[in-house]
Short mmCIF file of C-alpha atoms in Angstrom, two decimals:
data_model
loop_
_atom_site.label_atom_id
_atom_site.label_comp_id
_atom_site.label_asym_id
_atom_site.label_seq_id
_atom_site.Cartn_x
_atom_site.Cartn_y
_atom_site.Cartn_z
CA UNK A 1 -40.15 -18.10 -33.66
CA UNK A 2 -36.54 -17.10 -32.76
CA UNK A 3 -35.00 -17.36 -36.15
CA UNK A 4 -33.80 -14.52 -38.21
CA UNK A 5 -36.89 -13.01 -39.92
CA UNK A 6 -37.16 -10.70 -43.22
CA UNK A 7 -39.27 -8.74 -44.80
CA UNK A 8 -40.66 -8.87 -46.86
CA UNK A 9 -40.57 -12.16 -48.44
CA UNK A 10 -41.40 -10.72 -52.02
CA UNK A 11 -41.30 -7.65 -53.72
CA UNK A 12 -41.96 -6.09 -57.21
CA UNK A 13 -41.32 -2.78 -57.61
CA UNK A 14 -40.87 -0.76 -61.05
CA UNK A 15 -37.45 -0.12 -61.82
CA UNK A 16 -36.23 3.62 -60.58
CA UNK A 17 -38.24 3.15 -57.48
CA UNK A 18 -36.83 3.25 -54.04
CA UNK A 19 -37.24 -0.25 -51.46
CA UNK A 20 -36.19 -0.93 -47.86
CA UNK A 21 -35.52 -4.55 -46.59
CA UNK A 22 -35.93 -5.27 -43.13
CA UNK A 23 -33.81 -8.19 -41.06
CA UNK A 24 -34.33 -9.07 -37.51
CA UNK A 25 -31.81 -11.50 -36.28
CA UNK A 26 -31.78 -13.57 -33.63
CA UNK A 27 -31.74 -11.48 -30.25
CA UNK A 28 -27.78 -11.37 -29.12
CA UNK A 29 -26.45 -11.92 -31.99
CA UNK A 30 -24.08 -9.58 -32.56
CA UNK A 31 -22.92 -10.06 -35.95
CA UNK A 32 -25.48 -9.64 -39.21
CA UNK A 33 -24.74 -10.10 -42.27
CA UNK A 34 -26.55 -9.34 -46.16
CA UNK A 35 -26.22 -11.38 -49.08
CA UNK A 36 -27.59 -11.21 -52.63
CA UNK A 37 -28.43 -14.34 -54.36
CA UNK A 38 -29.11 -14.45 -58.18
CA UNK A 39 -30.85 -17.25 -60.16
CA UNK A 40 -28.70 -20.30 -60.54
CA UNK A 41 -25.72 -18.88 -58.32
CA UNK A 42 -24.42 -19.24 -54.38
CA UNK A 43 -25.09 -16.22 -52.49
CA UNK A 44 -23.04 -12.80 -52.42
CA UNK A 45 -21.52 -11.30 -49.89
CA UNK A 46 -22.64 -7.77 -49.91
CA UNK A 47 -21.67 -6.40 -46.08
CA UNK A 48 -21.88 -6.93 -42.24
CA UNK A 49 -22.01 -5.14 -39.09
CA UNK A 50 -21.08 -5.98 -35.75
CA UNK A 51 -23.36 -4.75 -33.33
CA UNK A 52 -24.09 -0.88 -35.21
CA UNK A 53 -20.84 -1.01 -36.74
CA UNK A 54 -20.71 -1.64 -40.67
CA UNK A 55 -17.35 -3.92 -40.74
CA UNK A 56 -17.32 -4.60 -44.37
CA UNK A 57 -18.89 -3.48 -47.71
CA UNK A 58 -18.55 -5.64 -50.50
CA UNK A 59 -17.96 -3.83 -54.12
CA UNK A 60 -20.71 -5.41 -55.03
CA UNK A 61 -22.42 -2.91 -52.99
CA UNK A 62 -22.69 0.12 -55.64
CA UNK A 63 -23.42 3.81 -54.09
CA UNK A 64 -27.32 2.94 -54.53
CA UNK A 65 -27.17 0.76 -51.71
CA UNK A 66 -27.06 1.52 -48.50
CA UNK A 67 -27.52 -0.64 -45.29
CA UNK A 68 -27.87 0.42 -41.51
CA UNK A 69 -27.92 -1.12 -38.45
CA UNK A 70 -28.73 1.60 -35.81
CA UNK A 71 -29.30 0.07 -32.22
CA UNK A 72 -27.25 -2.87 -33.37
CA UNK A 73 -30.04 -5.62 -33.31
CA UNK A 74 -32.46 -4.61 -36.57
CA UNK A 75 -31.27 -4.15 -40.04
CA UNK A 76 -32.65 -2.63 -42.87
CA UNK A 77 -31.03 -2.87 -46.72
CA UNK A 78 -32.05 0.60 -49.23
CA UNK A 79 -31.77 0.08 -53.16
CA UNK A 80 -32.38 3.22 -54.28
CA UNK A 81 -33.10 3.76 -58.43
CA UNK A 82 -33.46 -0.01 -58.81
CA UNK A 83 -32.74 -1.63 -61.83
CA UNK A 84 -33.20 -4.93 -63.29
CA UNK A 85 -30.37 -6.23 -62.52
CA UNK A 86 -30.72 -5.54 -59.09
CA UNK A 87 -33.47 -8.59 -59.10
CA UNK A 88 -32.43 -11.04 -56.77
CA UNK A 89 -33.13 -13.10 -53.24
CA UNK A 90 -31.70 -10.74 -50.72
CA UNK A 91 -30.42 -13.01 -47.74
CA UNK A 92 -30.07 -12.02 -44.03
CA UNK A 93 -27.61 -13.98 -41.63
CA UNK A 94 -26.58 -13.09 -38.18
CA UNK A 95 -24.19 -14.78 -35.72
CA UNK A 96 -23.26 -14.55 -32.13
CA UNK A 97 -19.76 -12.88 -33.77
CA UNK A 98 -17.72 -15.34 -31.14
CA UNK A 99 -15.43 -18.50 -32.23
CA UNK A 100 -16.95 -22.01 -32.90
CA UNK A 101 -20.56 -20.25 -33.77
CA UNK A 102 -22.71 -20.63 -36.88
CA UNK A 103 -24.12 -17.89 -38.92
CA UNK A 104 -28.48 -18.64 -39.42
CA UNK A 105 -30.11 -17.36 -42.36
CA UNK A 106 -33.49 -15.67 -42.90
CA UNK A 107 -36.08 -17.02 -45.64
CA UNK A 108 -35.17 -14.21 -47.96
CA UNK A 109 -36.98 -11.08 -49.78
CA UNK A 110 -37.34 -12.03 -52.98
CA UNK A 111 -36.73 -8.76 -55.31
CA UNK A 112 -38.30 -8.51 -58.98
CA UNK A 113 -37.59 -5.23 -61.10
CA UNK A 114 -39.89 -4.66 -63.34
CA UNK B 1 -16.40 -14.05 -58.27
CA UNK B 2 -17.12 -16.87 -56.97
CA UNK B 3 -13.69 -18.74 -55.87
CA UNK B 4 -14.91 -22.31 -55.31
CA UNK B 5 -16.06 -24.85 -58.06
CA UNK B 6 -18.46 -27.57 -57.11
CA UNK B 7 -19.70 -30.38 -59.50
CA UNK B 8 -21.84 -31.26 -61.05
CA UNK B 9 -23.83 -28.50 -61.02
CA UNK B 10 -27.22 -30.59 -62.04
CA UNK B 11 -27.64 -34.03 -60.48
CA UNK B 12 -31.11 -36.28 -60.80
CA UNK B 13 -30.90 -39.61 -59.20
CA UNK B 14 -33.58 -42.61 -57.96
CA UNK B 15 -34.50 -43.00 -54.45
CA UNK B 16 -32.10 -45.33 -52.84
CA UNK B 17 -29.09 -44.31 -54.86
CA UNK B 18 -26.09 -43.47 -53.68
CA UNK B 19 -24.12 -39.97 -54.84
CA UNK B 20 -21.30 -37.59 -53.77
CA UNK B 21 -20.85 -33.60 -55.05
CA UNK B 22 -17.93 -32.17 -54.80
CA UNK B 23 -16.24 -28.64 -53.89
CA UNK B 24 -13.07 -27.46 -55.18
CA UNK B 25 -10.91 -24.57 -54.79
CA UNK B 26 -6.94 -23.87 -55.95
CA UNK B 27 -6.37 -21.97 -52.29
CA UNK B 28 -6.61 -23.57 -49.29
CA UNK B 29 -9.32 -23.21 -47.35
CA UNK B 30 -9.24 -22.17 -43.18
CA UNK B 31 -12.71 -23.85 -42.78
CA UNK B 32 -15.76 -25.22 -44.73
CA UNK B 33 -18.90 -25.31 -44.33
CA UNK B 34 -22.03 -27.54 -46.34
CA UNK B 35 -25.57 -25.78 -46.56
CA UNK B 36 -28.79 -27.03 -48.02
CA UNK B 37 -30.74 -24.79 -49.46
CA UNK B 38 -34.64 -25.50 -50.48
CA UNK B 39 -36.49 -23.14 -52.99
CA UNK B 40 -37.63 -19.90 -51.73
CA UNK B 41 -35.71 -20.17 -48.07
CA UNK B 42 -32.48 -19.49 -46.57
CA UNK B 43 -29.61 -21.86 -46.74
CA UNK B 44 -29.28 -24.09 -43.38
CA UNK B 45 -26.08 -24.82 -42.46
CA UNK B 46 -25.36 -28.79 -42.35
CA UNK B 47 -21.91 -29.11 -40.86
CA UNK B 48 -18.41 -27.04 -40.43
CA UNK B 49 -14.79 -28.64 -41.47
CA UNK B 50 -11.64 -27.66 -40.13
CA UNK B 51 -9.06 -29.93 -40.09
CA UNK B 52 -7.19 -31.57 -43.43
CA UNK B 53 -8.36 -34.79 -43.84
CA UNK B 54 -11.44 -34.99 -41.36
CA UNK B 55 -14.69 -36.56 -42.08
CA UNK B 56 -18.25 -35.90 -40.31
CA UNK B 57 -21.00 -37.87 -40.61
CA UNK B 58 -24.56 -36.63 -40.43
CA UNK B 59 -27.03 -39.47 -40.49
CA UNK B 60 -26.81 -40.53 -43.73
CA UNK B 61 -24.98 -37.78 -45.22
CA UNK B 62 -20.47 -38.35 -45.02
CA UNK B 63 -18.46 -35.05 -45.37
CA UNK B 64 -14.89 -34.56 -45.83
CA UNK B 65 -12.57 -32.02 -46.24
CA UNK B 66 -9.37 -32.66 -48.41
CA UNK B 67 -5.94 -32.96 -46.80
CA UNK B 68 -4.33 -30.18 -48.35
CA UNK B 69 -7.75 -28.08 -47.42
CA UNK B 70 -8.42 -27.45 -50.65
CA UNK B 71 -11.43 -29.44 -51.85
CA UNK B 72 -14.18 -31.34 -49.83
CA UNK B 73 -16.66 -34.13 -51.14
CA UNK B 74 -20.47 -34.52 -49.83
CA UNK B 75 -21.42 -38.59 -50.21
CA UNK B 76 -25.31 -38.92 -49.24
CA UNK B 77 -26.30 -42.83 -49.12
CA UNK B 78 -29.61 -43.96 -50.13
CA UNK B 79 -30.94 -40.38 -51.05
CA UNK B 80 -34.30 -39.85 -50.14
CA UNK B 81 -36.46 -37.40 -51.63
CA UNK B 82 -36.55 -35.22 -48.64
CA UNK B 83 -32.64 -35.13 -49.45
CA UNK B 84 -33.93 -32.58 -52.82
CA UNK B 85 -32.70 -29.22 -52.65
CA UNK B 86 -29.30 -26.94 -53.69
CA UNK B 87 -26.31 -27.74 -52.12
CA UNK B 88 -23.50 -25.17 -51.15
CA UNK B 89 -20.47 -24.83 -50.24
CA UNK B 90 -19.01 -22.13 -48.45
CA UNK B 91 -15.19 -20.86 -47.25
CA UNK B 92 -15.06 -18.69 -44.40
CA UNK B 93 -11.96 -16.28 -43.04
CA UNK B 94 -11.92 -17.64 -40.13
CA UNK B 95 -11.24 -21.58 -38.44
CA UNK B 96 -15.11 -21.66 -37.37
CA UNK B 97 -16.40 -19.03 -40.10
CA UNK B 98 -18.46 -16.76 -38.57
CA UNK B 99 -17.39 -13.70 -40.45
CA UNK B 100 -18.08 -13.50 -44.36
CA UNK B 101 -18.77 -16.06 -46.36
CA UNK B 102 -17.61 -17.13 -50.25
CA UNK B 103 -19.91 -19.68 -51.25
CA UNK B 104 -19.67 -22.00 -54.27
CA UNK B 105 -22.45 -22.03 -57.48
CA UNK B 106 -24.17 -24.99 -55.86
CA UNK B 107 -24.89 -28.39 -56.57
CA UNK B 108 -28.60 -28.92 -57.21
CA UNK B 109 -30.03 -32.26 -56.03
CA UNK B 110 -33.35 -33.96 -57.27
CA UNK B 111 -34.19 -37.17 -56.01
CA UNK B 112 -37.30 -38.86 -57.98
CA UNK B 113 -39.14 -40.99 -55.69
#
């Protein structure tokens, strides 16, 4: 499968606890990209890297978040001290970063607070 | 904040019927894209609008994007129910909008069979 993959697809943690999201995208795409998507609502922007760089942060993105893209292909997305209101479909996209391209999204990790 | 408005939010039909959703926005948009999204995936991008005024056709599904940029409409003829899911629309920065995206609340589509 070449697609972008997360993981993982769901995850219930107690609120205060710490969890890590991983995206792969699809190899040589250079741009990736994290949304949040709530119940009933289009997705979030939240923030995007090219390659290892971190481009843009949403303000959505509160100090308890914190995403990394080290070697510029992998991706991983930290909540620390959840809360409920963190609960959400966390969404993955990546693109080749160049004109006339589309941006493919991953299935999702579904997050639930408890 | 989500900066584009699409109606109706909620729409049930019959197989066979006929319907069109619709995006709006009071800036003008650079580009446009449509995604379907089904429960529990990703949204998959359906088609990308540029130009005032153009139209694309996929299959049985007729997009177009307003003149002034500003609004586009989604017109699906004889829905099937394989046609069920949430529809979005999304503005990007750029002509082809491959950085961020601002997408819209959604339309969601049920087609009873």
């Amino acid at each position: 499968d070449t697609g972008v993959s997360q993981n993982p697809r769901h995850k219930i943690t107690k609120r205060g606890q710490n969890v890590t999201f991983r995206c792969d995208p699809i190899s040589e795409h250079n741009r990736l990209y994290w949304y949040r998507q709530t119940l009933g609502q289009g997705p979030e922007f939240l923030t995007y890297f090219q390659n290892e760089a971190q481009l843009e942060k949403s303000r959505l993105l509160s100090d308890r978040f914190s995403a990394e893209r080290p070697k510029g292909s992998f991706s991983t997305l930290e909540i620390q001290r959840t809360e409920q209101g963190d609960s959400a479909m966390y969404l993955c996209a990546s693109s080749l970063g160049l004109s006339n391209t589309e941006a493919f999204f991953g299935q999702g990790t579904r997050l639930t607070v408890v | 904040t989500q900066l584009l408005e699409q109606s109706p939010q909620f729409l049930s039909i019959q197989e066979g019927e006929n319907l069109t959703v619709y995006c709006n926005s009071s800036s003008v948009f650079s580009s446009l894209q449509w995604y379907r999204q089904e429960p529990g995936e990703g949204p998959v991008l359906l088609v990308t609008v540029v130009t005032g005024g153009e139209v694309k056709k996929l299959k049985r599904l007729t997009f177009q994007f307003g003149d002034a940029r500003k609004d586009s409409s989604l017109h699906i003829t004889a829905a099937q129910p394989g046609d069920t899911g949430l529809y979005l629309c999304a503005r990007g920065l750029s002509n082809f909008g491959n950085e961020k995206l601002t997408f819209g609340t959604g339309t969601r589509l049920t087609i009873i069979p």
